[in-house]
Amino acid sequence: MGVSCESGNVPEYVVSAAGLSKTYRNGIQALKGIALSVKQGEIFCLLGPNGAGKTTTLRIFSTQLEPDKGDVWILGFNLRTKRKCIRKRIACVPQEAMPDPELTAWDHVFYYLFARGLSVLEARKRARWALEAAQLWDHRNTPTAQLSGGMRKRVLVAMVIATRASLIFLDEPSAGLDPLSRRALWQVLYELKGESSIFLTTHAMDEAEAISDMIAVLYQGRVLAVGTPRELKEQVLVSGDHKLVLEGPLPPGCEELGRVEAYGGKTIVYPKDEGAIQLLVEHSLKAGVRVAIQPVTLEDAFIYLVSEAGA
């Protein structure tokens, strides 16, 4: 599977990991033998709550952290023996990264490219392309201290997409952003799709569902499931692609009509068939319970997977 450091070919799988484990000195076992594969050209999302092991995984894949156990191949290179080869071909935005407040958006992108060995002419060309893609061209000469939080995030993203690296790592890229800034960032990532492979971490269900080709659900250091957003949602379904949300308790006689969850005074039913939907609606209305039919969400799938794992 290995390739020479001079090879310009990008393999079918840009990330391949098996048996990956990491325990910190304080005894916390962050990763427990996980396996992941990321295909070339896709947006791959590692989805999980805080403390799931997302950042640990990203730091290992981006050569910032050594794993305790496991085999990892990045862009066809063995992580343990070809770290320098990997670093030449990847770009990464850590969660804690912040732009220099005194430098402009242009300064960040241009000098980052120049430091990576690009000529002045090529660095200028790519800096313009990246800033336009990130919708920052009109603000290119503004010190980042004067930009909004969303724009500062996009400056960092512009820096890495300007490299046109084969593989880009983003750790919680939209954390702390308002809805409009998040959507602007998603659009940048979506437009980059195909030119670079993107590996990102998030705890935001809507973000994972909106932009990901593939999602791995990570919980307490273990991968619970991997699939497309639709494939993950199908795991929670008994039949069809909708759920019923009751504004109250389940009416008597409806216990066998589907899988039932209850919380916060509401009852959620994943009906076993179309007939069950009709019966549930009829019984709910007779009992004076308001009912709504809604599409199943990725959050539903996440809660189901965690509960099935015994958490």
XYZ file of C-alpha atoms in Angstrom:
311
model
C 0.000 0.000 0.000
C 2.906 2.386 0.611
C 4.151 4.815 -2.060
C 7.374 6.761 -2.525
C 7.649 10.253 -1.058
C 8.067 11.700 -4.544
C 4.823 10.214 -5.832
C 2.203 12.749 -6.886
C -0.567 10.192 -7.105
C -3.444 10.377 -4.639
C -4.721 6.918 -3.634
C -8.383 5.917 -3.566
C -8.374 6.099 0.237
C -6.676 9.206 1.629
C -7.070 7.960 5.209
C -6.973 4.344 6.343
C -6.780 3.479 10.024
C -7.274 0.239 11.939
C -6.980 -0.622 15.624
C -6.230 3.008 16.513
C -5.854 3.562 20.261
C -4.638 6.446 22.404
C -4.400 6.798 26.183
C -3.130 10.016 27.759
C -0.783 10.189 30.727
C -3.668 11.028 33.052
C -5.174 7.635 32.248
C -7.942 8.865 29.960
C -8.419 6.428 27.079
C -9.373 8.770 24.247
C -9.535 6.171 21.464
C -10.356 2.478 21.805
C -9.308 0.604 18.693
C -11.160 2.613 16.061
C -11.092 1.953 12.318
C -11.812 4.580 9.652
C -11.416 4.950 5.894
C -11.804 8.190 3.940
C -12.139 8.178 0.156
C -10.452 10.666 -2.128
C -12.522 13.766 -2.920
C -15.155 13.372 -0.216
C -16.123 15.468 2.783
C -15.816 13.129 5.751
C -17.228 14.192 9.104
C -16.280 12.784 12.491
C -19.393 13.475 14.555
C -19.594 13.251 18.320
C -20.034 15.173 21.578
C -17.247 16.926 23.457
C -14.840 14.366 24.873
C -15.673 11.708 22.284
C -12.118 11.617 20.896
C -12.638 13.728 17.774
C -9.728 16.114 18.276
C -7.427 13.269 19.297
C -8.250 11.449 16.063
C -7.679 14.548 13.939
C -4.389 15.341 15.666
C -3.146 11.808 15.017
C -4.171 11.860 11.356
C -2.556 15.287 10.843
C 0.762 14.076 12.373
C 0.490 16.242 15.512
C 0.101 13.316 17.917
C 1.490 9.790 18.105
C -0.975 6.912 18.539
C -0.268 4.192 21.080
C -1.458 1.387 18.833
C -2.837 0.900 15.365
C -1.951 1.194 11.709
C -2.537 4.530 9.982
C -1.971 5.433 6.339
C -2.410 9.010 5.144
C -2.408 9.574 1.363
C -0.777 6.183 1.011
C 2.048 6.955 3.456
C 2.650 5.120 6.718
C 2.063 7.587 9.559
C 4.901 6.236 11.684
C 7.617 6.252 9.004
C 6.600 8.938 6.474
C 5.475 11.898 8.563
C 7.446 14.450 6.531
C 5.939 13.150 3.295
C 2.469 13.476 4.781
C 3.028 17.009 6.087
C 3.954 18.251 2.615
C 0.582 17.134 1.291
C -1.869 18.124 4.024
C -3.145 21.331 5.625
C -4.838 21.698 8.991
C -6.855 24.242 10.984
C -6.856 23.278 14.685
C -9.883 24.242 16.769
C -7.898 26.720 18.866
C -6.276 28.482 15.883
C -6.733 32.250 15.626
C -5.400 34.681 13.002
C -2.900 37.369 13.988
C -5.032 40.442 14.765
C -2.509 42.862 13.253
C -2.171 41.108 9.901
C -4.652 41.454 7.063
C -6.525 38.602 5.442
C -4.227 38.943 2.434
C -1.100 38.798 4.618
C -2.239 35.559 6.234
C -2.927 33.714 3.011
C -0.065 35.082 0.913
C 2.704 34.614 3.486
C 1.414 31.183 4.481
C 1.747 30.066 0.864
C 5.149 31.726 0.515
C 6.345 29.913 3.654
C 5.244 26.625 2.093
C 7.598 27.234 -0.816
C 5.399 28.775 -3.502
C 6.773 31.497 -5.761
C 5.582 35.074 -5.265
C 3.562 34.921 -8.487
C 1.874 31.619 -7.635
C 1.251 32.694 -4.031
C -0.474 35.856 -5.246
C -2.601 33.922 -7.715
C -3.716 31.353 -5.152
C -4.263 33.937 -2.415
C -6.682 35.825 -4.641
C -8.517 32.635 -5.586
C -8.833 31.504 -1.954
C -9.972 34.888 -0.638
C -12.575 35.149 -3.372
C -13.778 31.610 -2.632
C -14.042 32.492 1.061
C -15.937 35.705 0.210
C -13.163 37.801 1.731
C -11.710 39.579 -1.287
C -13.376 42.889 -0.436
C -11.853 42.639 3.055
C -8.399 41.491 1.992
C -6.622 44.611 3.301
C -8.485 44.735 6.613
C -6.598 43.698 9.776
C -8.276 40.582 11.112
C -8.882 42.306 14.460
C -11.522 44.361 12.640
C -13.248 41.352 11.070
C -16.191 39.460 12.518
C -15.688 36.082 14.154
C -17.082 34.342 11.097
C -14.724 36.198 8.783
C -11.730 35.358 10.965
C -12.645 31.676 10.718
C -12.869 32.021 6.951
C -9.407 33.596 6.859
C -8.029 30.394 8.388
C -9.980 28.259 5.942
C -8.747 30.428 3.055
C -5.179 29.765 4.169
C -5.549 25.999 3.947
C -7.650 25.821 0.784
C -5.122 28.082 -0.955
C -2.537 25.329 -0.529
C -4.712 23.020 -2.638
C -3.483 20.274 -0.360
C -4.610 16.764 -1.185
C -6.132 16.425 2.291
C -7.441 19.187 4.566
C -8.195 18.740 8.279
C -10.632 21.070 10.065
C -11.336 20.742 13.792
C -14.776 22.147 14.722
C -14.536 24.777 11.933
C -17.896 26.431 12.635
C -17.731 26.447 16.443
C -18.973 29.759 17.813
C -20.254 31.092 14.494
C -23.682 32.600 13.901
C -26.030 30.841 11.426
C -25.161 33.080 8.457
C -21.413 32.713 9.022
C -21.789 28.943 9.351
C -23.598 28.696 6.028
C -20.990 30.872 4.322
C -18.283 28.551 5.643
C -20.198 25.464 4.497
C -20.418 26.915 0.995
C -16.643 27.388 0.886
C -16.094 23.762 1.882
C -18.679 22.495 -0.579
C -17.042 24.381 -3.458
C -13.689 22.866 -2.512
C -15.121 19.358 -2.708
C -13.434 17.275 -5.378
C -10.272 19.362 -5.498
C -9.252 18.337 -1.991
C -10.462 15.692 0.412
C -11.801 17.198 3.640
C -11.785 15.592 7.084
C -13.649 17.649 9.667
C -14.864 17.185 13.208
C -18.076 18.588 14.653
C -20.689 18.043 17.336
C -23.319 19.902 15.274
C -25.797 17.455 13.757
C -27.097 19.938 11.188
C -23.579 20.715 9.997
C -22.725 17.049 9.546
C -25.953 16.415 7.655
C -25.634 19.520 5.470
C -22.154 19.072 4.013
C -20.900 15.523 4.609
C -20.628 12.715 2.099
C -19.788 10.270 4.877
C -20.158 10.482 8.647
C -18.549 8.455 11.410
C -20.330 8.632 14.769
C -17.724 8.664 17.542
C -18.727 8.208 21.176
C -16.484 7.603 24.187
C -13.565 6.686 21.965
C -15.446 4.180 19.809
C -16.905 4.390 16.315
C -20.575 3.446 16.588
C -21.457 3.669 12.893
C -20.200 4.939 9.542
C -22.349 5.868 6.558
C -23.960 8.581 4.502
C -26.405 10.853 6.339
C -29.272 8.872 4.832
C -27.751 5.505 5.743
C -27.338 6.587 9.364
C -30.917 7.848 9.555
C -32.178 4.568 8.111
C -30.758 2.756 11.149
C -33.273 4.461 13.428
C -36.262 3.719 11.207
C -38.612 0.800 11.547
C -40.354 1.647 8.266
C -40.681 4.651 5.968
C -38.715 7.837 6.621
C -40.859 9.746 9.142
C -41.580 9.816 12.865
C -44.616 10.899 14.857
C -44.160 13.455 17.625
C -46.925 13.424 20.249
C -47.352 16.383 22.608
C -48.126 14.043 25.483
C -48.132 10.372 26.523
C -48.661 7.475 24.145
C -52.379 6.592 23.963
C -53.355 3.143 25.308
C -53.223 0.334 22.765
C -50.456 1.914 20.660
C -47.477 0.219 22.277
C -46.966 -2.244 19.416
C -47.261 0.254 16.563
C -43.586 1.170 16.478
C -40.498 1.954 18.494
C -41.230 4.503 21.206
C -39.097 7.151 22.919
C -40.289 9.611 25.559
C -38.658 12.741 26.961
C -39.590 16.263 28.022
C -43.310 15.508 28.048
C -43.239 14.375 24.424
C -43.501 10.913 22.899
C -41.728 10.013 19.673
C -42.851 6.991 17.698
C -41.049 5.433 14.740
C -44.020 3.626 13.125
C -43.645 0.080 11.851
C -45.706 0.710 8.691
C -48.150 3.104 6.997
C -51.101 1.537 8.790
C -49.455 2.261 12.122
C -49.221 5.948 11.230
C -52.959 6.147 10.609
C -53.799 4.322 13.846
C -51.410 6.449 15.891
C -52.912 9.663 14.528
C -56.468 8.442 15.173
C -55.757 7.291 18.741
C -53.832 10.475 19.550
C -56.610 12.754 18.333
C -59.220 10.768 20.262
C -57.091 11.113 23.391
C -56.759 14.854 22.832
C -53.017 14.608 22.181
C -51.567 16.798 19.455
C -49.501 14.871 16.908
C -47.156 15.880 14.097
C -45.487 13.827 11.377
C -41.848 14.856 10.922
C -38.855 13.578 8.947
C -36.248 11.618 10.869
C -33.111 13.655 11.606
C -29.465 12.821 12.090
C -29.915 13.718 15.754
C -32.512 10.935 16.020
C -29.990 8.522 14.549
C -27.249 9.695 16.916
C -29.434 9.250 20.004
C -30.485 5.813 18.797
C -26.906 4.682 18.148
C -25.728 5.889 21.555
C -28.632 4.176 23.327
C -27.986 0.940 21.427
C -24.349 1.109 22.511
C -25.548 1.030 26.101
C -24.501 4.561 27.004
